[in-house]
GROMACS .gro file of C-alpha atoms in nm:
model
  260
    1MET     CA    1   3.317  -0.855  -4.662
    2SER     CA    2   3.276  -0.707  -4.314
    3GLN     CA    3   3.188  -0.926  -4.019
    4TYR     CA    4   3.141  -0.624  -3.792
    5GLN     CA    5   2.839  -0.407  -3.713
    6THR     CA    6   3.001  -0.066  -3.666
    7VAL     CA    7   3.299  -0.107  -3.899
    8LEU     CA    8   3.315  -0.209  -4.264
    9TYR     CA    9   3.613  -0.420  -4.367
   10GLU     CA   10   3.703  -0.521  -4.722
   11VAL     CA   11   4.016  -0.627  -4.907
   12ALA     CA   12   4.091  -0.573  -5.275
   13ASN     CA   13   4.421  -0.561  -5.466
   14ARG     CA   14   4.619  -0.620  -5.145
   15VAL     CA   15   4.460  -0.313  -4.982
   16ALA     CA   16   4.233  -0.338  -4.677
   17THR     CA   17   3.977  -0.060  -4.638
   18ILE     CA   18   3.847  -0.008  -4.285
   19THR     CA   19   3.546   0.223  -4.270
   20LEU     CA   20   3.396   0.364  -3.952
   21ASN     CA   21   3.029   0.287  -4.007
   22ARG     CA   22   2.796   0.479  -3.777
   23PRO     CA   23   2.708   0.756  -4.024
   24SER     CA   24   2.383   0.849  -3.847
   25ALA     CA   25   2.596   0.938  -3.542
   26SER     CA   26   2.875   1.099  -3.750
   27ASN     CA   27   3.080   0.785  -3.677
   28ALA     CA   28   3.115   0.878  -3.311
   29PHE     CA   29   3.302   0.612  -3.116
   30ASN     CA   30   3.083   0.402  -2.891
   31ALA     CA   31   3.221   0.103  -2.701
   32GLN     CA   32   3.129  -0.144  -2.974
   33MET     CA   33   3.301   0.056  -3.246
   34ARG     CA   34   3.613   0.100  -3.035
   35ARG     CA   35   3.639  -0.277  -2.991
   36GLU     CA   36   3.550  -0.367  -3.348
   37LEU     CA   37   3.802  -0.119  -3.485
   38ILE     CA   38   4.080  -0.285  -3.285
   39ALA     CA   39   3.979  -0.620  -3.436
   40ALA     CA   40   3.969  -0.481  -3.791
   41ILE     CA   41   4.311  -0.315  -3.757
   42GLU     CA   42   4.459  -0.638  -3.623
   43ALA     CA   43   4.295  -0.835  -3.905
   44ALA     CA   44   4.463  -0.612  -4.164
   45SER     CA   45   4.797  -0.628  -3.983
   46ASN     CA   46   4.794  -1.008  -3.961
   47ASP     CA   47   4.670  -1.080  -4.315
   48ASP     CA   48   4.959  -1.171  -4.546
   49GLY     CA   49   4.736  -1.081  -4.839
   50VAL     CA   50   4.717  -0.720  -4.721
   51ARG     CA   51   5.009  -0.486  -4.779
   52VAL     CA   52   4.845  -0.148  -4.708
   53ALA     CA   53   4.539  -0.041  -4.508
   54ILE     CA   54   4.310   0.261  -4.542
   55LEU     CA   55   4.110   0.407  -4.253
   56THR     CA   56   3.812   0.626  -4.346
   57GLY     CA   57   3.456   0.712  -4.242
   58ALA     CA   58   3.115   0.642  -4.393
   59GLY     CA   59   2.887   0.933  -4.476
   60ARG     CA   60   2.968   1.300  -4.432
   61HIS     CA   61   3.241   1.277  -4.167
   62PHE     CA   62   3.544   1.074  -4.068
   63SER     CA   63   3.431   1.079  -3.705
   64ALA     CA   64   3.288   1.321  -3.449
   65GLY     CA   65   3.509   1.166  -3.179
   66ALA     CA   66   3.380   0.998  -2.864
   67ASP     CA   67   3.006   0.933  -2.848
   68LEU     CA   68   2.890   1.174  -2.576
   69THR     CA   69   2.536   1.032  -2.589
   70GLU     CA   70   2.648   0.685  -2.483
   71GLU     CA   71   2.507   0.582  -2.146
   72VAL     CA   72   2.771   0.536  -1.877
   73SER     CA   73   2.755   0.461  -1.507
   74ALA     CA   74   2.749   0.738  -1.248
   75ASP     CA   75   3.106   0.656  -1.143
   76PHE     CA   76   3.241   0.645  -1.501
   77LEU     CA   77   3.599   0.759  -1.547
   78PRO     CA   78   3.735   0.809  -1.901
   79GLN     CA   79   4.076   0.666  -1.821
   80PHE     CA   80   3.953   0.308  -1.842
   81ALA     CA   81   3.792   0.349  -2.185
   82ILE     CA   82   4.102   0.534  -2.309
   83GLU     CA   83   4.347   0.275  -2.174
   84ASP     CA   84   4.144  -0.035  -2.262
   85GLU     CA   85   3.978   0.056  -2.593
   86PHE     CA   86   4.109   0.376  -2.755
   87LYS     CA   87   4.479   0.327  -2.681
   88PRO     CA   88   4.502  -0.033  -2.816
   89GLY     CA   89   4.343   0.073  -3.146
   90ILE     CA   90   4.569   0.373  -3.194
   91LEU     CA   91   4.883   0.177  -3.102
   92ALA     CA   92   4.775  -0.107  -3.331
   93ILE     CA   93   4.801   0.140  -3.620
   94THR     CA   94   5.144   0.272  -3.521
   95GLN     CA   95   5.281  -0.074  -3.447
   96ALA     CA   96   5.137  -0.245  -3.755
   97PRO     CA   97   5.404  -0.396  -3.983
   98LYS     CA   98   5.251  -0.225  -4.288
   99PRO     CA   99   5.149   0.130  -4.378
  100PHE     CA  100   4.812   0.276  -4.279
  101LEU     CA  101   4.658   0.564  -4.475
  102ALA     CA  102   4.391   0.790  -4.328
  103ALA     CA  103   4.138   0.919  -4.581
  104ILE     CA  104   3.965   1.201  -4.394
  105ASN     CA  105   3.622   1.301  -4.517
  106GLY     CA  106   3.447   1.586  -4.336
  107ALA     CA  107   3.558   1.632  -3.976
  108ALA     CA  108   3.802   1.427  -3.774
  109SER     CA  109   3.714   1.564  -3.432
  110GLY     CA  110   3.836   1.493  -3.083
  111VAL     CA  111   3.981   1.148  -3.026
  112ALA     CA  112   3.918   1.062  -3.394
  113SER     CA  113   4.209   1.290  -3.480
  114GLY     CA  114   4.430   1.061  -3.271
  115TYR     CA  115   4.349   0.768  -3.499
  116ALA     CA  116   4.397   0.974  -3.816
  117LEU     CA  117   4.728   1.127  -3.708
  118ALA     CA  118   4.859   0.787  -3.599
  119CYS     CA  119   4.841   0.674  -3.963
  120ASP     CA  120   5.157   0.684  -4.173
  121MET     CA  121   5.006   0.904  -4.441
  122VAL     CA  122   4.699   1.129  -4.437
  123LEU     CA  123   4.484   1.230  -4.734
  124MET     CA  124   4.213   1.488  -4.677
  125ALA     CA  125   3.911   1.583  -4.882
  126GLU     CA  126   3.878   1.951  -4.969
  127ASN     CA  127   3.593   1.982  -4.718
  128ALA     CA  128   3.777   1.795  -4.442
  129CYS     CA  129   3.914   1.934  -4.119
  130ILE     CA  130   4.091   1.822  -3.803
  131HIS     CA  131   3.928   1.965  -3.493
  132GLN     CA  132   4.053   1.952  -3.135
  133ALA     CA  133   3.710   2.020  -2.990
  134PHE     CA  134   3.793   1.937  -2.629
  135SER     CA  135   3.831   2.286  -2.479
  136ALA     CA  136   3.474   2.374  -2.576
  137ILE     CA  137   3.349   2.113  -2.328
  138GLY     CA  138   3.615   2.172  -2.062
  139LEU     CA  139   3.847   1.885  -2.150
  140ILE     CA  140   4.195   1.829  -2.293
  141PRO     CA  141   4.283   1.624  -2.603
  142ASP     CA  142   4.335   1.252  -2.554
  143GLY     CA  143   4.408   0.949  -2.769
  144GLY     CA  144   4.765   1.070  -2.814
  145ALA     CA  145   4.659   1.395  -2.984
  146THR     CA  146   4.880   1.608  -2.757
  147TRP     CA  147   5.183   1.393  -2.849
  148GLN     CA  148   5.100   1.418  -3.218
  149LEU     CA  149   5.053   1.795  -3.210
  150ILE     CA  150   5.366   1.881  -3.013
  151ASN     CA  151   5.583   1.651  -3.226
  152HIS     CA  152   5.446   1.792  -3.551
  153LEU     CA  153   5.398   2.156  -3.456
  154GLY     CA  154   5.597   2.244  -3.144
  155SER     CA  155   5.456   2.352  -2.809
  156LYS     CA  156   5.341   2.705  -2.902
  157ARG     CA  157   5.126   2.604  -3.198
  158ALA     CA  158   5.005   2.290  -3.023
  159TYR     CA  159   4.890   2.487  -2.719
  160GLU     CA  160   4.712   2.745  -2.933
  161LEU     CA  161   4.523   2.479  -3.127
  162ILE     CA  162   4.423   2.300  -2.807
  163ALA     CA  163   4.321   2.613  -2.619
  164MET     CA  164   4.131   2.777  -2.905
  165GLY     CA  165   3.975   2.462  -3.046
  166GLU     CA  166   4.043   2.580  -3.401
  167ARG     CA  167   3.918   2.376  -3.696
  168LEU     CA  168   4.217   2.309  -3.919
  169SER     CA  169   4.124   2.302  -4.287
  170ALA     CA  170   4.269   2.037  -4.514
  171GLU     CA  171   4.499   2.288  -4.682
  172ARG     CA  172   4.628   2.417  -4.349
  173CYS     CA  173   4.688   2.061  -4.227
  174VAL     CA  174   4.909   1.999  -4.530
  175ASN     CA  175   5.095   2.326  -4.471
  176LEU     CA  176   5.153   2.235  -4.106
  177GLY     CA  177   5.273   1.885  -4.188
  178LEU     CA  178   4.971   1.707  -4.038
  179ALA     CA  179   4.856   1.572  -4.376
  180ASN     CA  180   5.013   1.474  -4.707
  181ARG     CA  181   4.760   1.574  -4.971
  182VAL     CA  182   4.430   1.749  -5.032
  183VAL     CA  183   4.208   1.587  -5.296
  184PRO     CA  184   3.862   1.668  -5.435
  185THR     CA  185   3.594   1.548  -5.197
  186ASP     CA  186   3.415   1.326  -5.447
  187VAL     CA  187   3.728   1.126  -5.533
  188LEU     CA  188   3.885   1.096  -5.187
  189LEU     CA  189   3.849   0.720  -5.154
  190LYS     CA  190   3.943   0.661  -5.518
  191GLU     CA  191   4.264   0.862  -5.470
  192ALA     CA  192   4.339   0.690  -5.140
  193ARG     CA  193   4.300   0.347  -5.299
  194ALA     CA  194   4.516   0.445  -5.596
  195LEU     CA  195   4.792   0.559  -5.361
  196ALA     CA  196   4.754   0.249  -5.146
  197GLU     CA  197   4.781   0.024  -5.451
  198GLN     CA  198   5.099   0.204  -5.554
  199LEU     CA  199   5.242   0.143  -5.207
  200ALA     CA  200   5.132  -0.221  -5.225
  201GLN     CA  201   5.370  -0.266  -5.520
  202ARG     CA  202   5.667  -0.144  -5.317
  203ALA     CA  203   5.890  -0.375  -5.113
  204PRO     CA  204   5.690  -0.470  -4.800
  205LEU     CA  205   5.996  -0.510  -4.578
  206ALA     CA  206   6.129  -0.169  -4.680
  207LEU     CA  207   5.792  -0.010  -4.602
  208ARG     CA  208   5.782  -0.188  -4.268
  209TYR     CA  209   6.129  -0.081  -4.160
  210ALA     CA  210   6.085   0.273  -4.291
  211LYS     CA  211   5.781   0.303  -4.065
  212GLN     CA  212   5.972   0.153  -3.774
  213VAL     CA  213   6.282   0.367  -3.813
  214LEU     CA  214   6.090   0.695  -3.837
  215ARG     CA  215   5.913   0.628  -3.508
  216LYS     CA  216   6.230   0.515  -3.331
  217VAL     CA  217   6.471   0.788  -3.440
  218MET     CA  218   6.232   1.068  -3.341
  219LYS     CA  219   6.380   1.061  -2.990
  220MET     CA  220   6.738   0.962  -3.080
  221GLU     CA  221   7.055   1.159  -3.118
  222LEU     CA  222   7.198   1.167  -3.472
  223ASP     CA  223   7.477   0.920  -3.404
  224ASP     CA  224   7.234   0.669  -3.253
  225ALA     CA  225   6.997   0.717  -3.547
  226ILE     CA  226   7.272   0.640  -3.798
  227SER     CA  227   7.359   0.320  -3.610
  228TYR     CA  228   6.996   0.214  -3.587
  229GLU     CA  229   6.947   0.270  -3.961
  230ALA     CA  230   7.258   0.062  -4.029
  231ALA     CA  231   7.129  -0.229  -3.819
  232LEU     CA  232   6.799  -0.233  -4.008
  233GLN     CA  233   6.983  -0.204  -4.340
  234ASN     CA  234   7.172  -0.522  -4.251
  235ARG     CA  235   6.840  -0.708  -4.238
  236LEU     CA  236   6.710  -0.561  -4.561
  237VAL     CA  237   7.021  -0.611  -4.773
  238ARG     CA  238   6.994  -0.989  -4.721
  239SER     CA  239   6.626  -1.002  -4.818
  240GLU     CA  240   6.497  -1.153  -5.141
  241ASP     CA  241   6.323  -0.822  -5.214
  242ALA     CA  242   6.651  -0.629  -5.206
  243LYS     CA  243   6.808  -0.882  -5.444
  244GLU     CA  244   6.504  -0.857  -5.673
  245GLY     CA  245   6.516  -0.477  -5.661
  246ILE     CA  246   6.880  -0.471  -5.769
  247ARG     CA  247   6.816  -0.726  -6.047
  248ALA     CA  248   6.518  -0.527  -6.174
  249PHE     CA  249   6.720  -0.204  -6.170
  250LEU     CA  250   7.001  -0.361  -6.373
  251GLU     CA  251   6.754  -0.524  -6.612
  252LYS     CA  252   6.555  -0.201  -6.649
  253ARG     CA  253   6.221  -0.354  -6.548
  254GLN     CA  254   5.967  -0.318  -6.267
  255PRO     CA  255   6.053  -0.529  -5.962
  256VAL     CA  256   5.815  -0.790  -5.828
  257PHE     CA  257   5.839  -0.786  -5.449
  258THR     CA  258   5.723  -1.074  -5.230
  259GLY     CA  259   5.792  -0.947  -4.879
  260ARG     CA  260   6.071  -1.195  -4.819
   0.00000   0.00000   0.00000
């Protein structure tokens, strides 16, 4: 059960589900939700009983982004909120030793898209969209959205999406490589949990190092990437899970992985 006020947190079948829970405000990020989300992500990352985590939103939308109605001081500068509260949550997803799935319902707007795109896999409801809404209010994307867009799409497409503020439909997100699957709206969470439970049966160390290697080799030359893969493979080949996987393959049965 959740111990937070703006985030729901539950664990079942080795899957943690983290739900942004300010539906009356379209799950817009206020300071409390930013802080509680960091705590929930870290709880999932540090729980040995959790192998996969899902991030989703309550109600009609994933999140409308930053809460523009939140009262701030006259000398408020966004950099401090971004550095101290948004950035740690987004990096906690990317640096977690287990996969995170985003289940996007409705709109993932503004900085919320940074959280969604930081996840290792993205499922979108048929009515979902990713929206870089910043240019409409005279701002640029933050929360790592520019990094995500240029790495996924290249500079020309990224600039167009930022400048025009286009709403990207779920189908287009899949076509552009920003999402993995589109599913019927009414079964989004069911499908996300089914996928997460499938992943939870895979070898945890292999999932962890697959996540790590993909993020590291993005900026490497091919020869360095091959060497980095080899170093990680050294660790995995000695693991109990690798031994179990080989035994199960030879015995023609499903492996039972323990994460060791």
